[in-house]
Short mmCIF file of C-alpha atoms in Angstrom, two decimals:
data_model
loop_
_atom_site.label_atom_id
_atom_site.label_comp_id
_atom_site.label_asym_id
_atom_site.label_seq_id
_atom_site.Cartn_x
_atom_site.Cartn_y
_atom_site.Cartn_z
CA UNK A 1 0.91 -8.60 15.79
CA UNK A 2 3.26 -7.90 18.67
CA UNK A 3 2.52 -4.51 21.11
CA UNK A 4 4.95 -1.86 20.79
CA UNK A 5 6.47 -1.37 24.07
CA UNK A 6 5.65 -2.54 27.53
CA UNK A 7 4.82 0.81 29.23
CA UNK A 8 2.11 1.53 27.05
CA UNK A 9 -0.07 -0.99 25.40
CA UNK A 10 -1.63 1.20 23.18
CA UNK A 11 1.50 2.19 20.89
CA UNK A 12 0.14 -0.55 18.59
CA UNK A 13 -4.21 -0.98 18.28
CA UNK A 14 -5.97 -3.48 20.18
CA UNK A 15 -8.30 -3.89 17.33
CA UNK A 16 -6.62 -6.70 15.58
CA UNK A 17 -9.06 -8.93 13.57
CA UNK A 18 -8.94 -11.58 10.87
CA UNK A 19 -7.89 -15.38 10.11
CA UNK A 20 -5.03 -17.27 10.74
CA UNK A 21 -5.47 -20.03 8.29
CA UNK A 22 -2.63 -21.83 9.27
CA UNK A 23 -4.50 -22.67 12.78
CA UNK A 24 -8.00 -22.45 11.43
CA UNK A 25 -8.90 -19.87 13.99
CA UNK A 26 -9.48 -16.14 14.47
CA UNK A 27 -5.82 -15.42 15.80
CA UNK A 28 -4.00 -13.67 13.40
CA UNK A 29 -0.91 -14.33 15.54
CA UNK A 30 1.82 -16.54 14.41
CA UNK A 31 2.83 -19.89 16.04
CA UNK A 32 6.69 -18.94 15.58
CA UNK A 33 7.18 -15.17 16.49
CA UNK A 34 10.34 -14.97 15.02
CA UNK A 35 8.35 -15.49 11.74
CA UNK A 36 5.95 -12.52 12.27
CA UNK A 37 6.92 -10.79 9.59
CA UNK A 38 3.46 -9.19 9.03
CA UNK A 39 4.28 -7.53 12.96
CA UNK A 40 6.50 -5.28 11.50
CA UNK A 41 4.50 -4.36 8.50
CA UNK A 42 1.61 -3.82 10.84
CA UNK A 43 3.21 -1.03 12.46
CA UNK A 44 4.37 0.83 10.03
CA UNK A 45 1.14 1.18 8.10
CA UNK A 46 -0.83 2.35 11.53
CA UNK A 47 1.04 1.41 14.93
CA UNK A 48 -0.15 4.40 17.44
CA UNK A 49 1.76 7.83 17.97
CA UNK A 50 2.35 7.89 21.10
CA UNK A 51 6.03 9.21 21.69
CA UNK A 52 7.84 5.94 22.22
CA UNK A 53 9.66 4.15 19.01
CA UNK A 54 8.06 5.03 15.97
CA UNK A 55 4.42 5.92 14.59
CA UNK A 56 2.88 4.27 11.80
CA UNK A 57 1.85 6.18 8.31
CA UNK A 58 -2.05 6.08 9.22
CA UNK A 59 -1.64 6.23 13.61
CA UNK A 60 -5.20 6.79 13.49
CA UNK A 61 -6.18 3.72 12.14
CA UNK A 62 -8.80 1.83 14.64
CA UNK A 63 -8.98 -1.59 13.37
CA UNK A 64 -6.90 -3.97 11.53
CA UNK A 65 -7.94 -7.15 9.54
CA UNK A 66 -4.51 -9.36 9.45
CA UNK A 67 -4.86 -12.85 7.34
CA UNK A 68 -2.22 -15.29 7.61
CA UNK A 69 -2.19 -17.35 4.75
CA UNK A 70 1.71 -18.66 4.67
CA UNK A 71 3.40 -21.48 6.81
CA UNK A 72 6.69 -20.45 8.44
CA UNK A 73 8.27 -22.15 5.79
CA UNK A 74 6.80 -19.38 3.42
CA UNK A 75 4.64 -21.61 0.77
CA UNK A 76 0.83 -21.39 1.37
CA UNK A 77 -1.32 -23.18 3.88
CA UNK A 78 -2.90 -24.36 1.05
CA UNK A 79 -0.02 -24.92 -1.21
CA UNK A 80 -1.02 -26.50 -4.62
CA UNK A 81 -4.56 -25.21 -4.68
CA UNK A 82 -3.99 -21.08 -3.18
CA UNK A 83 -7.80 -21.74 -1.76
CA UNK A 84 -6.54 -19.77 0.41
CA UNK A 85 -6.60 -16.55 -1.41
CA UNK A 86 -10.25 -16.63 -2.44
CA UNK A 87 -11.24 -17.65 1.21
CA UNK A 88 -8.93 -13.98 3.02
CA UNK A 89 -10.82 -11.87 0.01
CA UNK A 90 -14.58 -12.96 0.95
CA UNK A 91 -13.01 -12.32 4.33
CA UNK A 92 -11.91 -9.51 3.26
CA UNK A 93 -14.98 -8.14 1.26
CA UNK A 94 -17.54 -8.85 4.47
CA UNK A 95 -15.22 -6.72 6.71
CA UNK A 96 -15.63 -3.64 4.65
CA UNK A 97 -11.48 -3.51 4.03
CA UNK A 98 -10.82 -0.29 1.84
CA UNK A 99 -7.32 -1.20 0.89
CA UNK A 100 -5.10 -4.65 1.23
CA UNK A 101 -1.30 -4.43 1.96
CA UNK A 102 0.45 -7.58 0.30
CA UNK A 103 4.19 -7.74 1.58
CA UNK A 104 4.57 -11.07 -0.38
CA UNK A 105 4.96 -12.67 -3.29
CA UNK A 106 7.56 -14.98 -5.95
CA UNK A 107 10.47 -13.98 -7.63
CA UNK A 108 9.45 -14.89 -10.48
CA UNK A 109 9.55 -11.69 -12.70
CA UNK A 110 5.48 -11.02 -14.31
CA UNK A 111 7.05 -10.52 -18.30
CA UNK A 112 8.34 -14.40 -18.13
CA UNK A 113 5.51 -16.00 -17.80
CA UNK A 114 2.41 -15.72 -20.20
CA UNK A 115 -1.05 -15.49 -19.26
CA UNK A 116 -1.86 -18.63 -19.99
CA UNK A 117 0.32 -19.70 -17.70
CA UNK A 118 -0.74 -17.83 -14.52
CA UNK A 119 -4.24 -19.38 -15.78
CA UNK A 120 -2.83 -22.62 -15.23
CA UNK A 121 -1.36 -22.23 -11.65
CA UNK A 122 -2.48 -19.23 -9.93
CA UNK A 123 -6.11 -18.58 -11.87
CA UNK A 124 -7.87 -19.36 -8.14
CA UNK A 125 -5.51 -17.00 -6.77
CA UNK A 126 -6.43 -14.57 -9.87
CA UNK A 127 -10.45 -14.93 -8.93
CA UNK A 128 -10.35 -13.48 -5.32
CA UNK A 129 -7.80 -10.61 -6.39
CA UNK A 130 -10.58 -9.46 -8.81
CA UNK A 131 -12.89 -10.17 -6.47
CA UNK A 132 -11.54 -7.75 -4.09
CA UNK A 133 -11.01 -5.02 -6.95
CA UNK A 134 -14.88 -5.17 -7.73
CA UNK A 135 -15.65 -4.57 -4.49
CA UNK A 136 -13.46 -1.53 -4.56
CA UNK A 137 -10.40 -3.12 -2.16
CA UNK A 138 -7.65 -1.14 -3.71
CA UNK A 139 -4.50 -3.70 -3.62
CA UNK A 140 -1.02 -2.48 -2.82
CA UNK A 141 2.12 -4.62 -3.84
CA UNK A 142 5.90 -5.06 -2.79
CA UNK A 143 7.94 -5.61 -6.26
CA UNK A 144 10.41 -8.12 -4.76
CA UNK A 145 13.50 -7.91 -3.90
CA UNK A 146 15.65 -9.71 -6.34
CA UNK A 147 17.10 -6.15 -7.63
CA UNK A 148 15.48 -7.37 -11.15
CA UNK A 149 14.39 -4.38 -14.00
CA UNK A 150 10.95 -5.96 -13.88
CA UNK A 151 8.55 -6.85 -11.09
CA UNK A 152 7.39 -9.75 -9.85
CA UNK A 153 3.96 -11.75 -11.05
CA UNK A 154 1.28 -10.30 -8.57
CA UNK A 155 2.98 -7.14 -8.35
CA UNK A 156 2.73 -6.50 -11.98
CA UNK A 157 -0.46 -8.45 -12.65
CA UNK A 158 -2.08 -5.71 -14.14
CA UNK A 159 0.51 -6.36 -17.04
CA UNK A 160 -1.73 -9.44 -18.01
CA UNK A 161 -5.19 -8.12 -16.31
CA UNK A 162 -6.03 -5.13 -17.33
CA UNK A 163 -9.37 -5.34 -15.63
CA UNK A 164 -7.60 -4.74 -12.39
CA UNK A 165 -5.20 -2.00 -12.96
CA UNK A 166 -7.34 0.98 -12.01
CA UNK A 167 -7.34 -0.56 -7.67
CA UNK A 168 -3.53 -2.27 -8.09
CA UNK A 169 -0.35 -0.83 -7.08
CA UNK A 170 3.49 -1.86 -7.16
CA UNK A 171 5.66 -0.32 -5.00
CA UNK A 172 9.60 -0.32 -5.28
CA UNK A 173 11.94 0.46 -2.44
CA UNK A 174 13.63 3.46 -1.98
CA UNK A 175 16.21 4.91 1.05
CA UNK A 176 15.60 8.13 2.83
CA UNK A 177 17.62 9.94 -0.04
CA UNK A 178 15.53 9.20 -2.79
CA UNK A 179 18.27 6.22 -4.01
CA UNK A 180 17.17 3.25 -5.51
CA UNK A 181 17.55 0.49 -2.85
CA UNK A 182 20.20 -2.26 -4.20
CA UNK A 183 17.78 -4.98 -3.52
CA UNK A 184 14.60 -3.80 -5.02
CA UNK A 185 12.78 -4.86 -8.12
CA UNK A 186 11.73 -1.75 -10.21
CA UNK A 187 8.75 -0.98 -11.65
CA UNK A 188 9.28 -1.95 -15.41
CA UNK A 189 6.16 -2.78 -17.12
CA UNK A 190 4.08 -1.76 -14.17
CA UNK A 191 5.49 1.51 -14.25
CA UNK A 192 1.64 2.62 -14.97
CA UNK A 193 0.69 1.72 -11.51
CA UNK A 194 4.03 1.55 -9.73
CA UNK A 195 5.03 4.38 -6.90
CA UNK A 196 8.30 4.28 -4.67
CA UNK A 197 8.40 4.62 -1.36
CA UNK A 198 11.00 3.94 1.73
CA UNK A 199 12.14 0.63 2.18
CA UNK A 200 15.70 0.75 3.52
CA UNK A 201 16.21 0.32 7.48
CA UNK A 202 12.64 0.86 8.32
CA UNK A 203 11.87 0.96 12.30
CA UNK A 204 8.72 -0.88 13.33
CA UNK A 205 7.66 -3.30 15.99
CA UNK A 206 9.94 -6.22 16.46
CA UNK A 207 9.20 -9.35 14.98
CA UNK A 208 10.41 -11.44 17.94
CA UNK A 209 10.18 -8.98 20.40
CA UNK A 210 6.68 -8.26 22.12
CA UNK A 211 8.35 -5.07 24.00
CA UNK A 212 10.87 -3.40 21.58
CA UNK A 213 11.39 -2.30 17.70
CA UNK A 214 13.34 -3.57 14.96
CA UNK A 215 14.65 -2.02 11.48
CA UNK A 216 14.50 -4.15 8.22
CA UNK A 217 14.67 -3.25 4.90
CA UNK A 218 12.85 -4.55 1.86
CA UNK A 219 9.92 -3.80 -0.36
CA UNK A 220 7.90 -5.42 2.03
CA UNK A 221 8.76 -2.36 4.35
CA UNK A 222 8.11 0.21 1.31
CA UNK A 223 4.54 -1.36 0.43
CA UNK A 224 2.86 -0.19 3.76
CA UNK A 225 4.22 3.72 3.21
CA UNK A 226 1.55 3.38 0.51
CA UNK A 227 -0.95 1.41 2.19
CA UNK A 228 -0.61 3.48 5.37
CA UNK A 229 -0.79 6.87 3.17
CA UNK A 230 -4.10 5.70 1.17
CA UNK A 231 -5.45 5.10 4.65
CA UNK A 232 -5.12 8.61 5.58
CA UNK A 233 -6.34 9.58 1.97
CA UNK A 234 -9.75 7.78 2.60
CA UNK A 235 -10.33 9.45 5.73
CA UNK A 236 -9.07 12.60 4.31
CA UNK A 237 -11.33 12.79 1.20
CA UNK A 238 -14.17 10.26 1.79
CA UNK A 239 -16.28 10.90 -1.07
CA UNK A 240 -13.79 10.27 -3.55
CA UNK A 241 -14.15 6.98 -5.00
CA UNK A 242 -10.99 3.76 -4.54
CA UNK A 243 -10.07 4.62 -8.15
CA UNK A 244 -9.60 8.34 -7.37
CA UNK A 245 -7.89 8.18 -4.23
CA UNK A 246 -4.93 5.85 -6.72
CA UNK A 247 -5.13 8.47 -9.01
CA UNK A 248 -4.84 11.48 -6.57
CA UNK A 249 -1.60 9.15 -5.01
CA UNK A 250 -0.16 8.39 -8.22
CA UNK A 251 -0.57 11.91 -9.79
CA UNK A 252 0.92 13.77 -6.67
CA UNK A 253 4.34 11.49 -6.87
CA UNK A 254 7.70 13.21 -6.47
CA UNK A 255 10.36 13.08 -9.72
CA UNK A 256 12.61 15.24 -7.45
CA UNK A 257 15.76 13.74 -6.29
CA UNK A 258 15.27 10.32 -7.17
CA UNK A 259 18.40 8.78 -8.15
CA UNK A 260 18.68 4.72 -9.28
CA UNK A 261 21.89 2.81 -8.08
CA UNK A 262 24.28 3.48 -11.41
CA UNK A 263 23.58 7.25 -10.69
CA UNK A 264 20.85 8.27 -13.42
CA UNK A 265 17.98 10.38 -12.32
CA UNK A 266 14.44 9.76 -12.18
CA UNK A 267 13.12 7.38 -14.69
CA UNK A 268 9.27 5.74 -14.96
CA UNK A 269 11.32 2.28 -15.98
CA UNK A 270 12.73 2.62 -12.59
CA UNK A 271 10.35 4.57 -10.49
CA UNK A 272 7.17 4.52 -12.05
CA UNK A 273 5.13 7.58 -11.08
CA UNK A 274 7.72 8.68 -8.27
CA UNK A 275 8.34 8.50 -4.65
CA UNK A 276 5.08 8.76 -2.41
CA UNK A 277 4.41 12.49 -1.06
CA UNK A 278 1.56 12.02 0.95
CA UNK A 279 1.90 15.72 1.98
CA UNK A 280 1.23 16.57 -1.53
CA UNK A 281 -1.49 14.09 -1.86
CA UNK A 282 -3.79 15.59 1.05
CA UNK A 283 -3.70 19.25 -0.58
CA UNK A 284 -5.90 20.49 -2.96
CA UNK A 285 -4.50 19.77 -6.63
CA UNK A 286 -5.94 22.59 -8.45
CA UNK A 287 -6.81 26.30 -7.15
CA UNK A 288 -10.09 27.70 -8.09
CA UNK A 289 -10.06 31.29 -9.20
CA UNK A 290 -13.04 33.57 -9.87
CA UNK A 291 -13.10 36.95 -11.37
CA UNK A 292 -15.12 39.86 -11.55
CA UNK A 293 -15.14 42.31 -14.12
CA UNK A 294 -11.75 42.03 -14.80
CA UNK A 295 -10.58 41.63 -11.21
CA UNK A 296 -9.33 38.54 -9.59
CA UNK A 297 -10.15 37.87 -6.53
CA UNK A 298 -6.26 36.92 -5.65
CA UNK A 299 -5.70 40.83 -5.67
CA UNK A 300 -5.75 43.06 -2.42
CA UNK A 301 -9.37 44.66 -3.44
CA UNK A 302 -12.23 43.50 -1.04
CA UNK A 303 -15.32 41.48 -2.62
CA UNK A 304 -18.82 41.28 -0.61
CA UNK A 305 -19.58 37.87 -1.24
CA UNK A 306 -22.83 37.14 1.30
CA UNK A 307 -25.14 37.80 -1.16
CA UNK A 308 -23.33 36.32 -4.40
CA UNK A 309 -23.27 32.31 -5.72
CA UNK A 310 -21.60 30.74 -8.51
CA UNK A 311 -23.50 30.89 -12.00
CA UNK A 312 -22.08 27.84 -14.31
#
């Protein structure tokens, strides 16, 4: 991962960790920087607030584990067997990761291929993903970006795994405006477990640039809204369980405003659950209201409570 400006080394944290597989060593950095596209998701999941640039989603975020498990040339350091993928989730697992951003993937759409199929090719790939989920690693996914009506095969794995669907999420880009970006797969079948969030001319550190910021777009730029915004989730409610902090971010989604690119309004085929509202997600869902003979306690009268407790 690249720092975020030179005046202040702290604008993105020092506590990077992980694997570079490509280099079979524990430097997570690329060898080409002008490849490191993982920099830029970096930051925007958790790259410090400190007044210069931008701020990540979760700025609080102490420590980072960042596997690098493509070549520049974007196939697998493994490519054929996808070893690879089983190796960064034991990784993974024995660093205690609560939720794994995945900015990746084929355009392949999940609907034309069969089970079966993905059994044949990717079923190594398959193991470690369901590794992850039983060990409560909630997994968040771009859609793609080949502005198809489904999503692609990892993304919408859930579609032939059901096992996984409770800790997997799809995310589609949106802009600022709540419009469907013209690039982005949308949820389709994965509309279940599918959120949007902002993908469209995102700032975050610079991919080639170890002093400055860049703006990209993609769904690789929308995935980390909703990896940095569990992040704060977990630290906001930490007794909740993985599969309750997806459903508290799923249920708390915004239909407001949301507008696909041949003008409809919101639609789950599109959109899934809605656009993240992380605001939303971080309040209380449901108020709590007691009453005593026959007045409620959301009235103007005065209730001495320092002697009282709640009878179920």
């Amino acid at each position: 991962g690249s720092d975020g400006d030179d005046d202040d080394e702290n604008n993105y944290t020092d506590d990077i960790h992980g694997w570079n597989f490509g280099t079979n060593s524990p430097n997570p950095r690329p060898q080409n920087p002008s490849n490191a596209h993982g920099t830029h998701v970096a930051g925007i999941i958790s790259a410090n607030k400190n007044d210069t640039g931008m701020h990540g989603i979760a700025y609080g975020v102490t420590s980072i584990q960042s596997y690098q498990i493509l070549k520049d040339d974007g196939f697998f350091v493994d490519a054929g067997t996808n070893t690879v993928i089983q190796d960064a989730s034991n990784r993974a697992i024995s660093a205690n990761v609560k939720v794994a951003n995945h900015s990746w993937g084929g355009s392949i759409a999940v609907t034309s291929v069969n089970k079966s199929t993905i059994e044949a090719s990717i079923s190594t790939e398959v193991d470690g993903y369901e590794s992850m989920v039983s060990n409560n690693i909630i997994q968040v996914w771009a859609t793609g970006n080949d502005y198809a009506t489904q999503p692609s095969v990892r993304s919408g794995l859930p579609y032939h795994y059901s096992n996984i669907k409770e800790l997997w999420i799809a995310v589609m880009a949106i802009d600022t405006n709540g419009n469907e970006a013209n690039f982005s797969n949308r949820c389709g079948v994965a509309a279940d477990w599918c959120i949007a969030a902002p993908g469209v001319s995102i700032l975050s550190a610079d991919e080639d640039d170890n002093s400055g910021y860049t703006s990209l777009s993609g769904t690789s730029m929308a995935a980390p809204h909703v990896t940095g915004a569990i992040a704060v989730l977990i630290e906001t409610f930490p007794t909740l369980s993985a599969e309750q902090i997806v459903d508290r971010l799923l249920t708390t989604a915004s239909t407001d405003g949301l507008t696909d690119t041949d003008g409809n309004s919101y639609s789950s085929a599109v959109f899934g659950h809605g656009k993240l509202d992380l605001d939303s997600a971080t309040k209380p869902i449901e108020v709590l209201s007691l009453s005593t003979a026959g007045n409620n306690f959301n009235n103007t009268q005065f209730h001495n409570v320092n002697n009282s407790k709640i009878k179920f």
